[in-house]
């Protein structure tokens, strides 16, 4: 559990960048030290505020580390026409960020479901990492399945880490789908996560809690597929960006 | 302020349509204010362009957040901060030449009213 945590209304505060981990050519994980530590729940997000080119900019970032970990982390993919994402990816260890949070009710707690399925695309994998860390730290044996879709192999965020995390959870499985590259690698399929794939993958997962994250079009497609294979709406949670 | 708090607690206003509509009305209103003397000066145009840009940006950002699972207090906390940024950013443009004219001030006042109203009570 994070040390010295306070449960308060979100307040703007400074957070020091303790570490920067390069995940892909355009994605970095920033490890932050909060000046006023707070408790966060799985998959909540923070708002980051900065002065960029003389103007105030504010953007949301999912907390990519589990609440069971000491430090809050965010994982930022730089977009094609970036503002904040470029600013964040240019920061250095020791720099400070203005942050406010945590926000969001997009949360899962032990006891909410007997199984969990995380489906993410692109940077929408950030909350899944927090889920997996949480399962490890809490020694949960609840089955968890991760379906991750990326356009190119080079864009896979947490490539090794996801495998390492999955290996530490007794009932976890992971499938990576690459949509635009031909990859001849173990455990990597090519093609989109479509309804046929979901039907086979999710036969025994009808009572799971589904957690979807990614671009709006991806998430909307996933919702349609899940509904078509009989997953009730109230078992589906979603977060969309991009 | 009271009206603002009242509105922001009313979740029925938290829809894409309502926000789009409020912003559209504001932009029309600002244009009319700028046209009161039948001339849109360069300074007014710079402010209008900036407001347009900022509100467009607000729409993109807020729409993403709007669809998140947030309670209304959280949503309005973020909205309030984002709207505050708009005022700050537009004032920078208005003050670029070191003075804010009466016409520019009218636009800023209208924007401020809109923002204090929590963008919904248009
Ligand atoms: C609840 C929530 C959680 C989020 N969590 C994360 C996260 O964990 N990691 C992360 O990298 N981003 C996350 N985002 C997206 C983030 O808030 C920004 O939108 C993103 O970093 C782009 O901001 P920017 O200022 O660089 O670009 P902007 O100046 O805002 O946008 C530039 C252009 O890029 C497009 N765009 C915006 N976001 C994306 C995107 N994610 N992918 C592709 N194109 C985009 C916009 O439509 C726009 O045309 C989250 C968004 C929300 C609402």
Tab-separated table of C-alpha atoms and ligand atoms in Angstrom:
chain	number	residue	atom	x	y	z
A	1	UNK	CA	0.000	0.000	0.000
A	2	UNK	CA	1.279	3.500	-0.685
A	3	UNK	CA	2.793	5.176	2.332
A	4	UNK	CA	1.205	8.069	4.193
A	5	UNK	CA	-1.819	8.305	2.004
A	6	UNK	CA	-4.600	10.848	2.334
A	7	UNK	CA	-8.108	10.527	0.906
A	8	UNK	CA	-8.994	14.067	-0.056
A	9	UNK	CA	-10.682	16.071	-2.744
A	10	UNK	CA	-8.291	16.301	-5.709
A	11	UNK	CA	-5.889	19.191	-5.238
A	12	UNK	CA	-3.282	20.646	-7.570
A	13	UNK	CA	0.168	19.599	-6.398
A	14	UNK	CA	3.729	19.208	-7.576
A	15	UNK	CA	5.057	15.775	-8.411
A	16	UNK	CA	8.739	15.106	-8.942
A	17	UNK	CA	9.799	12.807	-11.760
A	18	UNK	CA	11.865	10.103	-10.102
A	19	UNK	CA	12.390	7.851	-13.079
A	20	UNK	CA	11.647	7.704	-16.792
A	21	UNK	CA	11.347	4.420	-18.595
A	22	UNK	CA	11.285	4.339	-22.361
A	23	UNK	CA	8.662	1.788	-23.412
A	24	UNK	CA	8.674	2.334	-27.198
A	25	UNK	CA	10.067	5.030	-29.476
A	26	UNK	CA	7.145	7.321	-28.626
A	27	UNK	CA	6.034	6.098	-25.194
A	28	UNK	CA	7.509	6.693	-21.761
A	29	UNK	CA	6.548	5.741	-18.232
A	30	UNK	CA	7.108	8.474	-15.672
A	31	UNK	CA	7.505	7.486	-12.034
A	32	UNK	CA	6.312	10.305	-9.820
A	33	UNK	CA	6.849	11.309	-6.241
A	34	UNK	CA	3.827	13.204	-4.978
A	35	UNK	CA	4.359	16.137	-2.658
A	36	UNK	CA	1.018	15.311	-1.023
A	37	UNK	CA	0.544	11.556	-1.383
A	38	UNK	CA	-2.972	10.265	-1.976
A	39	UNK	CA	-4.554	6.870	-2.292
A	40	UNK	CA	-5.738	5.873	-5.723
A	41	UNK	CA	-7.865	3.023	-7.000
A	42	UNK	CA	-7.217	0.762	-9.957
A	43	UNK	CA	-7.411	2.557	-13.280
A	44	UNK	CA	-8.142	6.007	-11.952
A	45	UNK	CA	-6.520	8.932	-13.716
A	46	UNK	CA	-4.813	12.213	-12.915
A	47	UNK	CA	-4.892	15.553	-14.703
A	48	UNK	CA	-1.524	17.010	-15.650
A	49	UNK	CA	-1.290	20.768	-16.141
A	50	UNK	CA	1.572	22.609	-17.796
A	51	UNK	CA	2.466	25.889	-19.459
A	52	UNK	CA	3.303	24.958	-23.020
A	53	UNK	CA	4.261	27.656	-25.540
A	54	UNK	CA	2.857	30.276	-23.194
A	55	UNK	CA	-0.492	28.669	-22.625
A	56	UNK	CA	-2.033	26.536	-19.966
A	57	UNK	CA	-2.748	22.966	-21.065
A	58	UNK	CA	-4.412	20.189	-19.068
A	59	UNK	CA	-4.722	16.524	-20.021
A	60	UNK	CA	-5.822	13.268	-18.388
A	61	UNK	CA	-3.494	10.284	-17.851
A	62	UNK	CA	-4.419	6.914	-16.406
A	63	UNK	CA	-2.379	5.798	-13.433
A	64	UNK	CA	-0.475	2.878	-14.897
A	65	UNK	CA	0.775	1.566	-11.561
A	66	UNK	CA	-1.276	-0.415	-9.084
A	67	UNK	CA	-2.464	1.250	-5.864
A	68	UNK	CA	-0.441	-1.428	-4.109
A	69	UNK	CA	2.785	0.076	-5.442
A	70	UNK	CA	4.728	2.832	-3.748
A	71	UNK	CA	4.829	5.294	-6.613
A	72	UNK	CA	2.285	6.639	-8.965
A	73	UNK	CA	3.220	6.138	-12.612
A	74	UNK	CA	1.790	7.395	-15.859
A	75	UNK	CA	2.600	6.034	-19.290
A	76	UNK	CA	2.361	8.552	-22.086
A	77	UNK	CA	2.287	7.878	-25.801
A	78	UNK	CA	3.207	10.872	-27.931
A	79	UNK	CA	0.488	11.476	-30.502
A	80	UNK	CA	1.020	12.561	-34.120
A	81	UNK	CA	0.222	16.220	-33.449
A	82	UNK	CA	1.123	16.389	-29.806
A	83	UNK	CA	0.959	19.090	-27.183
A	84	UNK	CA	1.077	17.662	-23.660
A	85	UNK	CA	2.279	14.220	-24.723
A	86	UNK	CA	5.374	15.761	-26.352
A	87	UNK	CA	5.960	17.997	-23.355
A	88	UNK	CA	5.792	14.991	-21.018
A	89	UNK	CA	8.017	12.855	-23.158
A	90	UNK	CA	10.644	15.602	-23.134
A	91	UNK	CA	10.787	15.874	-19.342
A	92	UNK	CA	13.829	14.733	-17.404
A	93	UNK	CA	14.373	13.023	-14.081
A	94	UNK	CA	14.179	15.649	-11.336
A	95	UNK	CA	11.669	17.849	-13.200
A	96	UNK	CA	8.370	18.660	-11.524
A	97	UNK	CA	4.851	18.287	-12.929
A	98	UNK	CA	1.622	19.944	-11.818
A	99	UNK	CA	-0.842	17.175	-11.216
A	100	UNK	CA	-4.321	16.843	-9.763
A	101	UNK	CA	-6.215	13.708	-8.881
A	102	UNK	CA	-7.121	10.962	-8.573
A	103	UNK	CA	-10.290	10.992	-10.647
A	104	UNK	CA	-12.631	8.336	-11.947
A	105	UNK	CA	-14.955	5.580	-10.903
A	106	UNK	CA	-13.741	3.235	-13.594
A	107	UNK	CA	-12.606	0.847	-10.922
A	108	UNK	CA	-12.621	-2.817	-10.037
A	109	UNK	CA	-12.438	-4.161	-6.518
A	110	UNK	CA	-11.936	-7.689	-5.220
A	111	UNK	CA	-15.363	-9.293	-4.934
A	112	UNK	CA	-16.861	-7.406	-7.857
A	113	UNK	CA	-16.498	-10.373	-10.213
A	114	UNK	CA	-15.107	-13.893	-10.323
A	115	UNK	CA	-13.121	-13.177	-13.458
A	116	UNK	CA	-11.621	-10.165	-15.197
A	117	UNK	CA	-10.951	-9.524	-18.874
A	118	UNK	CA	-8.906	-6.473	-19.891
A	119	UNK	CA	-9.095	-5.512	-23.531
A	120	UNK	CA	-6.867	-2.669	-24.664
A	121	UNK	CA	-5.490	-1.111	-27.814
A	122	UNK	CA	-2.415	1.098	-28.210
A	123	UNK	CA	-1.894	3.279	-25.149
A	124	UNK	CA	-5.133	1.790	-23.796
A	125	UNK	CA	-2.979	-0.904	-22.184
A	126	UNK	CA	-1.934	1.452	-19.351
A	127	UNK	CA	-4.691	0.453	-16.888
A	128	UNK	CA	-4.125	-3.239	-17.637
A	129	UNK	CA	-0.585	-2.991	-16.299
A	130	UNK	CA	-1.997	-1.631	-13.035
A	131	UNK	CA	-4.488	-4.527	-12.910
A	132	UNK	CA	-1.737	-7.111	-13.341
A	133	UNK	CA	0.483	-5.537	-10.691
A	134	UNK	CA	-2.522	-5.470	-8.371
A	135	UNK	CA	-3.250	-9.163	-8.925
A	136	UNK	CA	0.377	-10.028	-8.142
A	137	UNK	CA	0.633	-7.862	-5.035
A	138	UNK	CA	-2.698	-9.079	-3.659
A	139	UNK	CA	-1.863	-12.676	-4.617
A	140	UNK	CA	-5.217	-12.975	-6.348
A	141	UNK	CA	-6.083	-16.246	-8.001
A	142	UNK	CA	-9.104	-14.864	-9.816
A	143	UNK	CA	-8.701	-15.667	-13.530
A	144	UNK	CA	-7.653	-12.671	-15.571
A	145	UNK	CA	-7.335	-12.500	-19.343
A	146	UNK	CA	-5.631	-9.745	-21.304
A	147	UNK	CA	-6.334	-9.077	-24.972
A	148	UNK	CA	-4.071	-6.381	-26.377
A	149	UNK	CA	-4.202	-4.980	-29.884
A	150	UNK	CA	-1.490	-2.880	-31.508
A	151	UNK	CA	-1.019	-1.725	-35.070
A	152	UNK	CA	2.703	-2.552	-35.288
A	153	UNK	CA	5.050	-4.742	-33.288
A	154	UNK	CA	7.210	-1.711	-32.508
A	155	UNK	CA	4.267	-0.006	-30.839
A	156	UNK	CA	3.695	-2.678	-28.213
A	157	UNK	CA	3.917	-0.970	-24.839
A	158	UNK	CA	5.260	-2.977	-21.858
A	159	UNK	CA	6.259	-5.705	-24.323
A	160	UNK	CA	8.406	-7.723	-21.894
A	161	UNK	CA	6.812	-6.462	-18.721
A	162	UNK	CA	3.356	-7.756	-19.641
A	163	UNK	CA	4.749	-11.258	-20.154
A	164	UNK	CA	6.651	-11.067	-16.875
A	165	UNK	CA	3.592	-9.883	-14.978
A	166	UNK	CA	1.352	-12.542	-16.537
A	167	UNK	CA	3.856	-15.248	-15.575
A	168	UNK	CA	3.537	-14.292	-11.917
A	169	UNK	CA	-0.257	-14.642	-11.798
A	170	UNK	CA	-1.569	-18.219	-11.431
A	171	UNK	CA	-4.667	-17.865	-13.608
A	172	UNK	CA	-3.644	-15.259	-16.119
A	173	UNK	CA	-3.554	-15.438	-19.881
A	174	UNK	CA	-2.463	-12.944	-22.498
A	175	UNK	CA	-2.973	-12.567	-26.196
A	176	UNK	CA	-1.310	-9.918	-28.314
A	177	UNK	CA	-2.847	-9.068	-31.678
A	178	UNK	CA	-0.849	-7.094	-34.224
A	179	UNK	CA	-3.071	-5.608	-36.894
A	180	UNK	CA	-0.709	-4.211	-39.539
A	181	UNK	CA	2.565	-6.131	-39.195
A	182	UNK	CA	3.337	-9.706	-39.992
A	183	UNK	CA	5.101	-11.006	-36.904
A	184	UNK	CA	6.405	-14.512	-36.619
A	185	UNK	CA	6.599	-14.595	-32.859
A	186	UNK	CA	5.230	-16.919	-30.210
A	187	UNK	CA	1.966	-15.826	-28.647
A	188	UNK	CA	1.439	-13.094	-31.227
A	189	UNK	CA	-1.481	-13.308	-33.600
A	190	UNK	CA	-1.995	-11.092	-36.586
A	191	UNK	CA	-5.294	-9.412	-37.292
A	192	UNK	CA	-7.861	-7.457	-35.399
A	193	UNK	CA	-9.661	-8.573	-32.285
A	194	UNK	CA	-12.894	-9.457	-34.025
A	195	UNK	CA	-16.070	-11.193	-32.995
A	196	UNK	CA	-14.957	-14.644	-34.165
A	197	UNK	CA	-11.760	-14.374	-32.122
A	198	UNK	CA	-13.666	-13.188	-29.099
A	199	UNK	CA	-16.171	-16.002	-29.378
A	200	UNK	CA	-13.377	-18.582	-29.148
A	201	UNK	CA	-11.290	-16.757	-26.562
A	202	UNK	CA	-14.120	-15.863	-24.236
A	203	UNK	CA	-16.272	-18.992	-24.156
A	204	UNK	CA	-15.694	-19.489	-20.440
A	205	UNK	CA	-15.667	-15.810	-19.559
A	206	UNK	CA	-19.342	-14.915	-19.754
A	207	UNK	CA	-19.494	-13.903	-16.087
A	208	UNK	CA	-16.326	-11.810	-16.155
A	209	UNK	CA	-15.992	-8.105	-15.587
A	210	UNK	CA	-14.829	-6.539	-18.851
A	211	UNK	CA	-12.565	-3.592	-18.879
A	212	UNK	CA	-12.068	-1.886	-22.257
A	213	UNK	CA	-9.638	0.872	-23.039
A	214	UNK	CA	-8.431	2.542	-26.220
A	215	UNK	CA	-9.533	4.793	-29.054
A	216	UNK	CA	-13.301	5.366	-29.289
A	217	UNK	CA	-13.691	3.327	-32.503
A	218	UNK	CA	-11.839	0.370	-30.980
A	219	UNK	CA	-13.823	0.466	-27.757
A	220	UNK	CA	-17.130	0.826	-29.626
A	221	UNK	CA	-16.315	-2.212	-31.777
A	222	UNK	CA	-15.381	-4.224	-28.700
A	223	UNK	CA	-18.669	-3.337	-27.015
A	224	UNK	CA	-20.615	-4.482	-30.085
A	225	UNK	CA	-18.678	-7.766	-30.249
A	226	UNK	CA	-19.150	-8.409	-26.548
A	227	UNK	CA	-22.856	-7.716	-26.730
A	228	UNK	CA	-23.138	-9.991	-29.760
A	229	UNK	CA	-21.540	-12.836	-27.858
A	230	UNK	CA	-23.924	-12.319	-24.979
A	231	UNK	CA	-22.003	-10.284	-22.418
A	232	UNK	CA	-24.409	-8.100	-20.452
A	233	UNK	CA	-23.813	-4.346	-20.662
A	234	UNK	CA	-23.480	-4.010	-16.905
A	235	UNK	CA	-20.371	-6.221	-16.949
A	236	UNK	CA	-18.617	-3.915	-19.398
A	237	UNK	CA	-16.608	-0.879	-18.264
A	238	UNK	CA	-14.878	1.385	-20.735
A	239	UNK	CA	-12.444	4.256	-21.064
A	240	UNK	CA	-11.948	5.980	-24.413
A	241	UNK	CA	-9.345	8.424	-25.624
A	242	UNK	CA	-7.587	9.460	-28.779
B	1	UNK	CA	-21.973	31.561	-8.332
B	2	UNK	CA	-25.129	30.036	-6.891
B	3	UNK	CA	-26.480	29.384	-10.357
B	4	UNK	CA	-23.167	27.844	-11.335
B	5	UNK	CA	-23.144	25.464	-8.402
B	6	UNK	CA	-26.731	24.605	-9.046
B	7	UNK	CA	-26.072	23.828	-12.662
B	8	UNK	CA	-22.944	21.832	-12.139
B	9	UNK	CA	-24.712	19.528	-9.766
B	10	UNK	CA	-27.373	18.802	-12.296
B	11	UNK	CA	-26.175	15.787	-14.233
B	12	UNK	CA	-28.846	16.108	-16.901
B	13	UNK	CA	-26.672	18.857	-18.416
B	14	UNK	CA	-23.697	16.558	-18.786
B	15	UNK	CA	-24.235	15.606	-22.360
B	16	UNK	CA	-22.276	16.123	-25.529
B	17	UNK	CA	-25.246	17.856	-27.167
B	18	UNK	CA	-25.697	20.324	-24.343
B	19	UNK	CA	-22.026	21.290	-24.293
B	20	UNK	CA	-21.890	21.619	-28.102
B	21	UNK	CA	-25.007	23.766	-28.085
B	22	UNK	CA	-23.742	26.047	-25.302
B	23	UNK	CA	-20.460	26.597	-27.102
B	24	UNK	CA	-22.226	27.335	-30.399
B	25	UNK	CA	-24.444	29.936	-28.735
B	26	UNK	CA	-21.459	31.541	-27.038
B	27	UNK	CA	-19.524	31.834	-30.279
B	28	UNK	CA	-22.480	33.420	-32.066
B	29	UNK	CA	-22.913	35.777	-29.155
B	30	UNK	CA	-19.268	36.807	-29.159
B	31	UNK	CA	-19.394	37.418	-32.883
B	32	UNK	CA	-22.419	39.658	-32.393
B	33	UNK	CA	-20.655	41.564	-29.612
B	34	UNK	CA	-17.645	42.100	-31.864
B	35	UNK	CA	-19.959	43.292	-34.634
B	36	UNK	CA	-21.800	45.818	-32.453
B	37	UNK	CA	-19.765	48.674	-33.970
B	38	UNK	CA	-19.964	46.927	-37.355
B	39	UNK	CA	-16.204	46.404	-37.504
B	40	UNK	CA	-14.253	43.438	-36.226
B	41	UNK	CA	-10.825	44.871	-35.456
B	42	UNK	CA	-7.628	42.806	-35.751
B	43	UNK	CA	-7.413	42.630	-31.971
B	44	UNK	CA	-11.007	41.406	-31.680
B	45	UNK	CA	-10.384	38.903	-34.447
B	46	UNK	CA	-7.309	37.583	-32.618
B	47	UNK	CA	-9.404	37.091	-29.486
B	48	UNK	CA	-12.249	35.448	-31.384
B	49	UNK	CA	-9.814	33.094	-33.139
B	50	UNK	CA	-8.200	32.218	-29.842
B	51	UNK	CA	-11.557	31.574	-28.170
B	52	UNK	CA	-12.597	29.435	-31.116
B	53	UNK	CA	-9.404	27.430	-30.901
B	54	UNK	CA	-9.605	27.015	-27.146
B	55	UNK	CA	-13.253	25.985	-27.211
B	56	UNK	CA	-12.600	23.493	-29.975
B	57	UNK	CA	-9.823	22.047	-27.860
B	58	UNK	CA	-12.111	22.016	-24.841
B	59	UNK	CA	-14.656	20.053	-26.820
B	60	UNK	CA	-12.098	17.386	-27.792
B	61	UNK	CA	-10.641	17.039	-24.310
B	62	UNK	CA	-13.849	17.331	-22.358
B	63	UNK	CA	-15.699	14.923	-24.620
B	64	UNK	CA	-13.110	12.245	-23.846
B	65	UNK	CA	-13.416	12.909	-20.158
B	66	UNK	CA	-17.193	13.212	-20.406
B	67	UNK	CA	-17.348	9.569	-21.414
B	68	UNK	CA	-15.209	8.472	-18.465
B	69	UNK	CA	-16.820	6.992	-15.430
B	70	UNK	CA	-16.666	10.134	-13.324
B	71	UNK	CA	-19.099	11.374	-10.759
B	72	UNK	CA	-20.542	14.799	-11.434
B	73	UNK	CA	-18.414	16.601	-8.847
B	74	UNK	CA	-15.256	15.182	-10.391
B	75	UNK	CA	-16.383	16.026	-13.903
B	76	UNK	CA	-17.172	19.584	-12.959
B	77	UNK	CA	-13.919	19.997	-11.082
B	78	UNK	CA	-12.049	19.115	-14.277
B	79	UNK	CA	-14.365	21.256	-16.391
B	80	UNK	CA	-13.886	24.233	-14.070
B	81	UNK	CA	-10.080	23.937	-14.276
B	82	UNK	CA	-10.170	23.575	-18.049
B	83	UNK	CA	-12.432	26.601	-18.418
B	84	UNK	CA	-10.119	28.572	-16.162
B	85	UNK	CA	-7.254	27.741	-18.539
B	86	UNK	CA	-9.272	29.188	-21.401
B	87	UNK	CA	-9.672	32.531	-19.649
B	88	UNK	CA	-5.954	32.624	-18.835
B	89	UNK	CA	-4.996	31.753	-22.418
B	90	UNK	CA	-7.403	34.222	-24.023
B	91	UNK	CA	-6.277	37.032	-21.690
B	92	UNK	CA	-2.699	36.461	-22.834
B	93	UNK	CA	-3.795	37.137	-26.436
B	94	UNK	CA	-5.891	40.158	-25.425
B	95	UNK	CA	-2.989	41.628	-23.504
B	96	UNK	CA	-0.373	40.897	-26.171
B	97	UNK	CA	0.004	44.597	-27.074
B	98	UNK	CA	0.082	45.659	-23.434
B	99	UNK	CA	-3.458	47.050	-23.322
B	100	UNK	CA	-6.969	45.633	-23.283
B	101	UNK	CA	-9.377	47.892	-25.207
B	102	UNK	CA	-13.024	48.363	-24.302
B	103	UNK	CA	-14.124	46.162	-27.219
B	104	UNK	CA	-11.719	43.417	-26.203
B	105	UNK	CA	-12.927	43.740	-22.652
B	106	UNK	CA	-16.548	43.183	-23.723
B	107	UNK	CA	-15.533	39.882	-25.314
B	108	UNK	CA	-13.570	38.832	-22.257
B	109	UNK	CA	-16.493	39.747	-20.013
B	110	UNK	CA	-18.864	37.629	-22.071
B	111	UNK	CA	-16.439	34.721	-21.995
B	112	UNK	CA	-16.017	35.107	-18.256
B	113	UNK	CA	-19.812	35.112	-17.813
B	114	UNK	CA	-20.097	31.946	-19.839
B	115	UNK	CA	-17.395	30.286	-17.804
B	116	UNK	CA	-18.784	31.415	-14.445
B	117	UNK	CA	-22.118	30.025	-15.592
B	118	UNK	CA	-20.523	26.619	-15.820
B	119	UNK	CA	-21.127	26.670	-19.607
B	120	UNK	CA	-24.537	25.097	-19.245
B	121	UNK	CA	-26.905	27.945	-18.584
B	122	UNK	CA	-26.816	29.381	-22.061
C	1	LIG	C1	-9.463	9.404	-18.858
C	1	LIG	C2	-8.306	9.512	-19.821
C	1	LIG	C3	-7.157	8.787	-19.603
C	1	LIG	C4	-6.076	8.881	-20.488
C	1	LIG	N1	-4.955	8.136	-20.250
C	1	LIG	C5	-3.916	8.185	-21.117
C	1	LIG	C6	-2.737	7.367	-20.896
C	1	LIG	O1	-2.654	6.597	-19.937
C	1	LIG	N2	-1.732	7.477	-21.799
C	1	LIG	C7	-1.794	8.309	-22.896
C	1	LIG	O2	-0.818	8.362	-23.672
C	1	LIG	N3	-2.890	9.075	-23.121
C	1	LIG	C8	-3.938	9.043	-22.262
C	1	LIG	N4	-5.048	9.834	-22.473
C	1	LIG	C9	-5.020	10.783	-23.595
C	1	LIG	C10	-4.391	12.117	-23.125
C	1	LIG	O3	-5.249	12.766	-22.207
C	1	LIG	C11	-4.164	13.110	-24.265
C	1	LIG	O4	-5.364	13.276	-24.979
C	1	LIG	C12	-3.065	12.665	-25.212
C	1	LIG	O5	-1.823	12.539	-24.533
C	1	LIG	C13	-2.878	13.699	-26.336
C	1	LIG	O6	-2.663	14.959	-25.773
C	1	LIG	P1	-1.787	16.070	-26.494
C	1	LIG	O7	-1.924	17.323	-25.703
C	1	LIG	O8	-0.401	15.598	-26.764
C	1	LIG	O9	-2.462	16.199	-27.917
C	1	LIG	P2	-3.665	17.175	-28.287
C	1	LIG	O10	-3.098	18.493	-28.585
C	1	LIG	O11	-4.719	17.080	-27.257
C	1	LIG	O12	-4.261	16.420	-29.526
C	1	LIG	C14	-3.602	16.350	-30.756
C	1	LIG	C15	-4.349	15.442	-31.698
C	1	LIG	O13	-4.153	14.075	-31.317
C	1	LIG	C16	-5.402	13.403	-31.194
C	1	LIG	N5	-5.275	12.547	-30.020
C	1	LIG	C17	-5.581	12.863	-28.747
C	1	LIG	N6	-5.287	11.833	-27.927
C	1	LIG	C18	-4.789	10.854	-28.708
C	1	LIG	C19	-4.308	9.539	-28.444
C	1	LIG	N7	-4.279	9.032	-27.205
C	1	LIG	N8	-3.870	8.790	-29.505
C	1	LIG	C20	-3.894	9.294	-30.748
C	1	LIG	N9	-4.342	10.538	-31.057
C	1	LIG	C21	-4.784	11.301	-30.051
C	1	LIG	C22	-6.459	14.442	-31.007
C	1	LIG	O14	-7.682	14.025	-31.576
C	1	LIG	C23	-5.862	15.653	-31.716
C	1	LIG	O15	-6.240	15.668	-33.065
C	1	LIG	C24	-6.140	9.737	-21.616
C	1	LIG	C25	-7.325	10.469	-21.833
C	1	LIG	C26	-8.391	10.359	-20.965
C	1	LIG	C27	-9.626	11.152	-21.213
